[in-house]
Coordinates of C-alpha atoms in Angstrom, one line a residue:
Chain A
X1 CA 36.8 82.7 190.8
X2 CA 34.1 85.1 190.2
X3 CA 31.6 86.4 192.7
X4 CA 28.8 88.3 191.1
X5 CA 25.0 88.5 190.9
X6 CA 22.9 86.2 188.7
X7 CA 21.0 89.0 187.1
X8 CA 23.6 91.7 186.6
X9 CA 26.9 90.6 185.2
X10 CA 28.3 94.1 184.9
X11 CA 29.4 94.1 188.6
X12 CA 31.6 91.4 189.9
X13 CA 34.4 90.6 192.3
X14 CA 37.1 88.2 191.3
X15 CA 39.3 86.3 193.7
X16 CA 42.7 85.4 192.3
X17 CA 44.7 82.8 194.3
X18 CA 48.5 82.9 194.4
X19 CA 48.7 86.4 193.2
X20 CA 49.7 89.7 194.9
X21 CA 50.1 93.4 194.2
X22 CA 52.3 92.6 191.3
X23 CA 49.5 91.5 189.0
X24 CA 46.6 93.1 190.8
X25 CA 48.0 96.6 190.6
X26 CA 49.0 96.2 187.0
X27 CA 45.5 94.9 186.1
X28 CA 43.8 97.6 188.0
X29 CA 45.8 100.1 186.0
X30 CA 44.7 98.6 182.7
X31 CA 41.1 98.2 184.0
X32 CA 40.9 101.9 185.0
X33 CA 42.1 103.0 181.6
X34 CA 39.3 101.0 179.9
X35 CA 36.4 103.4 179.1
X36 CA 33.8 100.7 179.9
X37 CA 34.9 100.5 183.5
X38 CA 33.1 102.7 186.0
X39 CA 34.9 101.4 189.1
X40 CA 37.8 99.0 189.7
X41 CA 39.9 98.3 192.7
X42 CA 41.7 95.5 194.5
X43 CA 42.4 94.4 198.0
X44 CA 44.4 91.8 199.8
X45 CA 42.1 90.7 202.6
X46 CA 44.8 89.2 204.7
X47 CA 48.6 89.5 204.3
X48 CA 49.3 85.9 205.1
X49 CA 46.7 84.5 202.7
X50 CA 48.1 84.8 199.2
X51 CA 45.0 85.9 197.4
X52 CA 43.7 89.2 196.0
X53 CA 40.2 90.4 195.4
X54 CA 39.6 92.5 192.3
X55 CA 36.4 94.4 192.0
X56 CA 35.2 95.4 188.6
X57 CA 32.0 97.5 187.9
X58 CA 31.3 98.5 184.3
X59 CA 28.8 100.7 182.5
X60 CA 27.1 97.7 181.0
X61 CA 29.6 95.2 179.5
X62 CA 30.1 91.9 181.4
X63 CA 32.7 92.4 184.1
X64 CA 34.4 89.1 183.3
X65 CA 35.0 90.1 179.7
X66 CA 36.3 93.5 180.7
X67 CA 38.8 91.8 183.1
X68 CA 39.9 89.4 180.4
X69 CA 40.4 92.3 178.0
X70 CA 42.5 94.1 180.7
X71 CA 44.7 91.0 181.1
X72 CA 44.9 90.8 177.3
X73 CA 46.0 94.5 177.1
X74 CA 48.6 93.8 179.8
X75 CA 49.9 90.9 177.9
X76 CA 50.2 92.9 174.7
X77 CA 52.0 95.6 176.6
X78 CA 54.4 93.0 178.0
X79 CA 55.1 91.6 174.5
X80 CA 55.9 95.1 173.2
X81 CA 58.1 95.8 176.2
X82 CA 60.0 92.6 175.6
X83 CA 60.6 93.2 171.9
X84 CA 61.5 96.8 172.4
X85 CA 64.0 95.9 175.1
X86 CA 65.6 93.2 173.0
X87 CA 65.9 95.6 170.1
X88 CA 67.5 98.3 172.3
X89 CA 70.0 95.8 173.8
X90 CA 70.9 94.5 170.3
X91 CA 71.4 98.1 169.1
X92 CA 73.6 98.9 172.1
X93 CA 75.7 95.8 171.5
X94 CA 76.1 96.8 167.9
X95 CA 77.2 100.3 168.8
X96 CA 79.5 99.2 171.7
X97 CA 81.0 95.9 170.8
X98 CA 83.8 96.5 173.3
X99 CA 81.7 98.1 176.0
X100 CA 79.7 95.0 176.8
X101 CA 81.4 91.8 178.0
X102 CA 78.9 89.2 176.8
X103 CA 80.2 85.7 177.2
X104 CA 77.6 83.6 175.5
Chain B
X1 CA 60.7 135.2 179.9
X2 CA 60.5 132.5 182.5
X3 CA 58.0 130.6 180.5
X4 CA 60.1 130.6 177.4
X5 CA 63.1 129.2 179.2
X6 CA 61.2 126.4 180.6
X7 CA 60.1 125.5 177.2
X8 CA 63.6 125.7 176.0
X9 CA 65.0 123.3 178.6
X10 CA 62.1 121.0 178.4
X11 CA 62.4 120.9 174.6
X12 CA 61.9 117.4 173.6
X13 CA 59.6 116.5 176.4
X14 CA 57.2 119.2 175.6
X15 CA 56.8 118.4 172.0
X16 CA 56.4 114.7 172.9
X17 CA 53.5 115.6 175.2
X18 CA 51.9 117.6 172.5
X19 CA 52.1 115.0 169.9
X20 CA 50.9 112.5 172.4
X21 CA 47.7 114.4 173.2
X22 CA 47.2 115.1 169.5
X23 CA 47.2 111.4 168.7
X24 CA 45.0 110.8 171.7
X25 CA 42.3 113.1 170.4
X26 CA 42.7 111.7 166.9
X27 CA 42.0 108.1 167.9
X28 CA 39.3 109.4 170.2
X29 CA 37.4 110.6 167.2
X30 CA 38.0 107.2 165.6
X31 CA 36.3 105.5 168.5
X32 CA 33.4 108.0 168.3
X33 CA 31.4 105.2 166.7
X34 CA 30.9 103.6 170.1
X35 CA 27.5 104.4 171.5
X36 CA 28.6 105.5 174.9
X37 CA 30.9 108.2 173.4
X38 CA 28.4 109.7 171.1
X39 CA 27.8 112.8 173.3
X40 CA 31.5 113.4 173.8
X41 CA 32.1 113.0 170.1
X42 CA 29.7 115.7 169.3
X43 CA 31.3 118.0 171.8
X44 CA 34.7 117.3 170.4
X45 CA 33.6 118.3 167.0
X46 CA 32.7 121.8 168.2
X47 CA 35.5 124.2 167.3
X48 CA 36.0 125.9 170.7
X49 CA 36.6 122.9 172.9
X50 CA 40.3 122.5 173.7
X51 CA 41.7 119.2 172.3
X52 CA 44.5 118.8 174.8
X53 CA 45.1 119.5 178.4
X54 CA 46.0 123.0 179.5
X55 CA 49.8 123.2 180.2
X56 CA 49.4 123.4 184.0
X57 CA 47.2 120.3 184.1
X58 CA 49.6 118.5 181.7
X59 CA 52.4 119.4 184.1
X60 CA 50.5 118.0 187.0
X61 CA 49.7 114.8 185.1
X62 CA 53.2 114.1 183.9
X63 CA 55.5 115.4 186.6
X64 CA 56.0 115.2 190.3
X65 CA 57.1 118.6 191.5
X66 CA 59.8 118.2 194.1
X67 CA 59.5 121.4 196.1
X68 CA 61.6 122.3 199.1
X69 CA 58.9 121.4 201.6
X70 CA 57.3 118.3 200.0
X71 CA 56.8 116.6 196.6
X72 CA 53.6 117.7 194.9
X73 CA 51.2 115.9 192.4
X74 CA 52.7 112.5 193.3
X75 CA 49.7 110.5 192.1
X76 CA 49.2 109.1 188.6
X77 CA 45.9 109.6 187.0
X78 CA 44.6 106.3 185.7
X79 CA 40.9 106.7 185.2
X80 CA 39.9 106.8 181.6
X81 CA 37.4 109.6 182.0
X82 CA 39.6 111.8 184.2
X83 CA 39.8 114.5 181.6
X84 CA 36.5 114.0 179.9
X85 CA 35.3 117.5 180.8
X86 CA 38.1 119.1 178.8
X87 CA 37.6 116.6 176.0
X88 CA 40.8 114.6 176.5
X89 CA 40.5 110.9 176.4
X90 CA 42.7 109.2 179.1
X91 CA 41.8 105.7 178.1
X92 CA 44.3 103.1 177.2
X93 CA 45.2 102.5 173.5
X94 CA 47.7 99.9 172.6
X95 CA 48.9 101.8 169.6
X96 CA 49.6 104.9 171.7
X97 CA 51.6 102.8 174.1
X98 CA 53.5 101.4 171.2
X99 CA 54.2 104.9 169.8
X100 CA 55.3 106.3 173.1
X101 CA 57.2 103.4 174.6
X102 CA 61.0 103.6 174.4
X103 CA 63.9 101.8 175.9
X104 CA 67.4 103.3 176.0
X105 CA 70.3 101.3 177.2
X106 CA 72.7 103.4 179.2
X107 CA 75.2 100.7 180.4
X108 CA 75.4 97.0 179.8
X109 CA 77.7 94.3 181.0
X110 CA 77.3 90.7 182.0
X111 CA 76.8 91.7 185.6
X112 CA 74.6 94.7 185.4
X113 CA 72.8 97.0 183.1
X114 CA 71.1 100.3 183.3
X115 CA 68.4 101.4 181.0
X116 CA 65.7 104.0 180.7
X117 CA 62.2 102.9 180.2
X118 CA 60.1 105.7 178.9
X119 CA 56.3 105.9 178.4
X120 CA 55.4 103.2 180.9
X121 CA 53.1 103.6 183.9
X122 CA 54.5 103.1 187.4
X123 CA 52.0 100.2 188.0
X124 CA 53.7 98.2 185.2
X125 CA 57.2 99.3 186.0
X126 CA 56.7 98.2 189.6
X127 CA 55.3 94.9 188.5
X128 CA 58.5 94.2 186.6
X129 CA 60.6 95.2 189.5
X130 CA 58.6 93.0 192.0
X131 CA 58.8 90.0 189.7
X132 CA 62.6 90.5 189.1
X133 CA 63.2 90.6 192.9
X134 CA 61.1 87.7 194.0
X135 CA 59.9 85.6 191.1
X136 CA 62.6 85.1 188.5
X137 CA 64.4 81.9 189.5
X138 CA 68.1 81.4 190.1
X139 CA 69.9 78.4 191.3
X140 CA 71.5 78.5 194.8
X141 CA 72.5 76.2 197.5
X142 CA 69.5 75.1 199.6
X143 CA 70.5 72.1 201.7
X144 CA 73.9 71.4 203.1
X145 CA 74.9 68.0 204.5
X146 CA 77.9 68.3 206.8
X147 CA 80.0 65.2 207.5
X148 CA 82.9 66.9 209.2
X149 CA 83.6 70.5 210.0
X150 CA 86.5 71.3 212.3
X151 CA 86.9 74.8 211.2
X152 CA 86.3 77.9 213.3
X153 CA 83.1 78.6 211.4
X154 CA 80.0 76.9 212.9
X155 CA 78.0 74.5 210.7
X156 CA 75.0 76.8 210.5
X157 CA 77.0 79.8 209.6
X158 CA 78.9 77.9 207.0
X159 CA 75.6 76.6 205.5
X160 CA 74.2 80.1 205.4
X161 CA 77.4 81.5 203.7
X162 CA 77.1 78.7 201.1
X163 CA 73.5 79.6 200.4
X164 CA 74.5 83.1 199.3
X165 CA 76.9 82.1 196.6
X166 CA 75.5 82.6 193.2
X167 CA 76.1 79.7 190.8
X168 CA 76.8 80.3 187.1
X169 CA 74.1 78.0 185.6
X170 CA 71.1 78.8 183.6
X171 CA 68.0 78.1 185.9
X172 CA 65.8 77.6 182.8
X173 CA 67.5 74.2 182.3
X174 CA 66.0 72.9 185.5
X175 CA 62.5 72.1 186.8
X176 CA 61.2 73.3 190.1
X177 CA 61.7 70.5 192.6
X178 CA 58.6 71.3 194.7
X179 CA 59.0 68.5 197.1
X180 CA 59.7 65.9 194.5
X181 CA 62.7 63.5 194.8
X182 CA 65.9 65.2 193.7
X183 CA 67.1 64.1 190.3
X184 CA 69.4 65.4 187.5
X185 CA 66.5 67.6 186.2
X186 CA 65.9 69.6 189.3
X187 CA 69.0 69.7 191.4
X188 CA 72.8 70.2 191.4
X189 CA 75.1 68.6 194.0
X190 CA 78.4 70.1 195.0
X191 CA 81.1 68.6 197.2
X192 CA 83.5 70.5 199.4
X193 CA 86.4 68.5 200.7
X194 CA 89.2 70.6 202.0
X195 CA 91.9 70.3 204.6
X196 CA 94.7 72.6 205.7
X197 CA 97.6 70.4 206.2
X198 CA 100.2 71.6 208.7
X199 CA 103.1 70.5 206.5
X200 CA 101.9 72.4 203.5
X201 CA 100.5 75.7 204.8
X202 CA 99.7 77.6 207.9
X203 CA 96.3 78.9 206.8
X204 CA 94.1 78.0 204.0
X205 CA 91.4 80.0 202.3
X206 CA 88.4 78.1 201.1
X207 CA 86.9 79.6 198.0
X208 CA 83.8 78.9 196.0
X209 CA 86.0 77.3 193.3
X210 CA 86.8 74.6 195.9
X211 CA 83.2 73.4 195.6
X212 CA 83.3 70.4 193.2
X213 CA 80.4 69.6 191.0
X214 CA 79.1 66.0 191.4
X215 CA 77.4 65.2 188.1
X216 CA 76.3 61.8 189.5
X217 CA 74.5 63.1 192.5
X218 CA 75.4 62.8 196.1
X219 CA 78.0 60.4 197.4
X220 CA 76.5 60.4 200.9
X221 CA 74.3 57.5 201.9
X222 CA 71.1 58.1 203.6
X223 CA 71.6 55.8 206.6
X224 CA 74.8 54.7 208.3
X225 CA 73.8 51.0 208.3
X226 CA 73.7 50.6 204.6
X227 CA 77.3 51.8 204.6
X228 CA 78.5 48.5 206.0
X229 CA 76.4 46.1 203.9
X230 CA 77.6 46.4 200.3
X231 CA 74.1 46.1 198.8
X232 CA 73.8 46.5 195.0
X233 CA 72.0 49.9 195.2
X234 CA 72.7 51.9 198.3
X235 CA 70.1 54.6 199.1
X236 CA 71.4 58.1 198.7
X237 CA 69.8 61.6 199.1
X238 CA 69.3 62.0 195.4
X239 CA 67.9 59.8 192.7
X240 CA 69.9 60.7 189.6
X241 CA 69.0 58.4 186.7
X242 CA 72.0 59.5 184.6
X243 CA 75.1 61.5 184.9
X244 CA 74.4 65.3 184.6
X245 CA 77.4 65.9 182.5
X246 CA 76.1 63.5 179.9
X247 CA 73.1 65.8 179.3
X248 CA 73.5 67.8 176.2
X249 CA 73.2 71.2 177.9
X250 CA 76.1 70.5 180.3
X251 CA 78.3 68.4 178.0
X252 CA 80.7 71.2 177.2
X253 CA 79.6 73.5 179.9
X254 CA 80.3 72.1 183.4
X255 CA 78.4 73.7 186.2
X256 CA 80.5 75.7 188.6
X257 CA 81.5 79.2 189.7
X258 CA 82.9 81.0 186.8
X259 CA 85.1 84.1 186.8
X260 CA 84.9 86.3 189.8
X261 CA 82.3 84.0 191.5
X262 CA 85.0 81.4 192.1
X263 CA 86.9 83.8 194.3
X264 CA 84.2 84.2 196.9
X265 CA 85.7 83.2 200.2
X266 CA 83.7 80.6 202.1
X267 CA 85.9 80.0 205.1
X268 CA 89.5 80.2 206.4
X269 CA 91.0 77.1 207.9
X270 CA 93.8 76.9 210.5
X271 CA 96.3 74.1 210.6
X272 CA 94.8 70.6 210.6
X273 CA 91.3 72.0 210.3
X274 CA 89.1 70.4 207.6
X275 CA 85.6 70.5 206.2
X276 CA 83.8 67.8 204.3
X277 CA 80.3 68.5 203.1
X278 CA 77.9 68.3 200.3
X279 CA 75.5 71.0 199.1
X280 CA 72.4 70.5 197.1
X281 CA 71.1 73.3 195.0
X282 CA 67.5 74.1 194.2
X283 CA 65.7 77.2 192.9
X284 CA 66.4 80.3 194.9
X285 CA 65.9 83.9 194.3
X286 CA 68.7 86.4 194.4
X287 CA 69.2 89.4 192.3
X288 CA 69.1 93.1 192.6
X289 CA 67.0 95.6 190.8
X290 CA 66.3 99.2 191.4
X291 CA 64.0 101.6 189.7
X292 CA 64.0 105.3 190.1
X293 CA 62.1 108.1 188.4
X294 CA 64.0 110.2 186.0
X295 CA 64.5 113.6 187.5
X296 CA 64.2 116.6 185.3
X297 CA 66.1 119.7 186.4
X298 CA 64.4 122.8 184.9
X299 CA 65.8 126.3 185.1
X300 CA 62.8 128.6 185.3
X301 CA 64.7 131.7 184.4
X302 CA 68.1 132.5 182.9
X303 CA 70.6 132.4 185.7
X304 CA 73.8 134.4 185.1
X305 CA 77.1 135.4 186.7
X306 CA 77.2 135.4 190.5
X307 CA 73.9 133.6 191.0
X308 CA 75.1 131.0 188.5
X309 CA 78.4 130.5 190.3
X310 CA 76.5 130.3 193.6
X311 CA 74.1 127.7 192.3
X312 CA 76.8 125.6 190.7
X313 CA 78.7 125.4 194.0
X314 CA 75.5 124.5 195.9
X315 CA 75.0 121.3 194.0
X316 CA 77.1 118.5 195.6
X317 CA 76.9 116.1 192.6
X318 CA 77.6 118.6 189.8
X319 CA 74.4 118.8 187.9
X320 CA 75.0 122.3 186.7
X321 CA 77.7 123.7 184.5
X322 CA 78.5 127.3 183.5
X323 CA 78.9 128.3 179.9
X324 CA 80.4 131.6 178.6
X325 CA 78.1 133.7 176.5
X326 CA 78.7 136.9 174.7
X327 CA 79.9 140.1 176.6
X328 CA 81.9 138.1 179.1
X329 CA 78.7 136.9 180.8
X330 CA 78.3 133.5 182.3
X331 CA 75.2 131.4 182.1
X332 CA 74.1 128.4 184.0
X333 CA 73.2 125.2 182.2
X334 CA 72.0 121.8 183.3
X335 CA 74.7 119.5 182.1
X336 CA 74.3 116.3 184.1
X337 CA 70.6 115.9 185.0
X338 CA 71.0 112.2 185.6
X339 CA 73.4 112.9 188.5
X340 CA 70.7 114.6 190.5
X341 CA 70.0 112.8 193.7
X342 CA 67.1 115.0 194.7
X343 CA 69.0 116.4 197.7
X344 CA 67.2 119.7 197.0
X345 CA 70.2 121.6 198.3
X346 CA 69.8 124.0 195.3
X347 CA 66.3 125.1 196.4
X348 CA 66.8 124.9 200.2
X349 CA 67.7 128.5 200.9
X350 CA 64.4 130.1 200.4
X351 CA 61.7 130.9 197.9
X352 CA 63.8 132.9 195.5
X353 CA 65.7 129.7 194.7
X354 CA 62.5 127.8 194.0
X355 CA 61.6 130.4 191.5
X356 CA 64.9 129.7 189.7
X357 CA 65.1 126.0 189.7
X358 CA 62.5 123.3 189.6
X359 CA 63.1 119.7 190.2
X360 CA 60.6 117.3 188.7
X361 CA 60.2 113.6 188.5
X362 CA 59.0 112.4 185.2
X363 CA 56.1 110.1 186.0
X364 CA 56.5 107.8 183.0
X365 CA 60.3 107.7 182.8
X366 CA 62.0 105.1 184.8
X367 CA 65.7 104.3 185.2
X368 CA 66.1 100.6 185.8
X369 CA 69.3 99.2 187.2
X370 CA 69.3 95.4 187.0
X371 CA 72.1 93.4 188.7
X372 CA 72.5 89.8 187.8
X373 CA 73.9 87.3 190.3
X374 CA 76.0 85.8 187.5
X375 CA 73.8 83.0 186.0
X376 CA 72.1 85.0 183.3
X377 CA 72.9 88.3 181.6
X378 CA 70.7 91.1 183.1
X379 CA 68.6 91.7 179.9
X380 CA 67.7 88.0 179.8
X381 CA 66.6 88.3 183.5
X382 CA 64.4 91.2 182.6
X383 CA 62.9 89.4 179.6
X384 CA 62.2 86.5 181.9
X385 CA 60.4 88.8 184.4
X386 CA 58.2 90.2 181.6
X387 CA 57.4 86.7 180.5
X388 CA 56.4 85.8 184.0
X389 CA 53.9 88.7 184.0
X390 CA 52.5 87.5 180.7
X391 CA 52.1 84.0 182.2
X392 CA 50.2 85.4 185.1
X393 CA 47.8 87.3 182.7
X394 CA 47.4 84.2 180.7
X395 CA 46.5 82.1 183.7
X396 CA 43.9 84.7 184.8
X397 CA 42.3 84.6 181.3
X398 CA 42.2 80.8 181.2
X399 CA 40.8 80.7 184.7
X400 CA 38.0 83.0 183.7
X401 CA 37.0 81.3 180.5

């Protein structure tokens, strides 16, 4: 859910339900590395409510688009991490056929 | 002299950092077309502006210095414009990430694996760790129905012990029950029916392998009354529509406690003690993961002879080794940097030691140790965790659009 102003879409707060530091901190990292972002941060208003608020302020671009791009970046990173890990494990198994006991 | 040695021991890392900042500035000039970067682009084209961070800033950016009193430069610099004044772009580029990112498997087995993840920010590494700990599903016993328990172990303690036994079954084959009636798609039922008969043995050890899989669901009826009347369809605690072992995924692969998991001791029975219970399994979370920063041990000067011997004996985990060089001299080398536990014993005894040795955490190099509870191999667990993070991102994107 987005909370922003009607006239200026470059500053918005987003409220994500059922999320925690796991996603918020990772998204904050990608947001901060985006050159369009002038400020970004997140907070968990209350520890027993599972929601996080993410604040995004940009130099002009719509905050919603920037947040979406940040998530997209994160997804691409994840995909790369996955493929790299799979390759590394496959390599390891090739090199050490005896070293790993893989039952499948 | 000191500077040269540092370079020598840092070797690979240093060149990596250099090539990284070069490629950073390269793509920076590519992005120069953007309107907001026009001014910076002009400055970058001037000959005298440095294109990469000065070494001391680079050191602060990429390393945590673990000094005798306190660790220094522990924060990671995320802001894209953090180094704009020196003309270095700190913004995120996917192609840089792809170039820098490396995974090196150190150890791999069915139960656990250790790998190095290099070129990843702590925010991301920590997200993976958090998901692995608390969001990747595993099957475990959740509900225990006890018909008879005359053992020395109380019902609740027994139920708790059962809940901690990992089951060798792929949780991806099941749905999350989430309050729905239990059926063959979201639950597993086990039966434990053991008795220590006086004639046969004095004591009996009940192990996880004594838990028998009930592919047809529970055998217990929900109410005592329906027991007497032999109605056509007695109501039970589960609503299995077909036998679980007739499903293709379990046809040749019965659910149980494979290998060492079967030897887990549940209880010990004395003579004439017995237990009769059923256990229903649903999603649970149980696995271990640990991430630590890679620690770099740097010798700031050449350490020889007595000092070398002294330093080698200081280290309780044997990070250092001594090699013989010409003229019968001995020189200290860092042979086992991974063994370092950061006890800082080597720099404890005063400033002169801190000038010889420097312990540094590498901010983008993580050693992951993933332990599996037995159901899935550790690399699959990790891949699942990464997929969960992707799903989270996807749901945010779809929520926003």
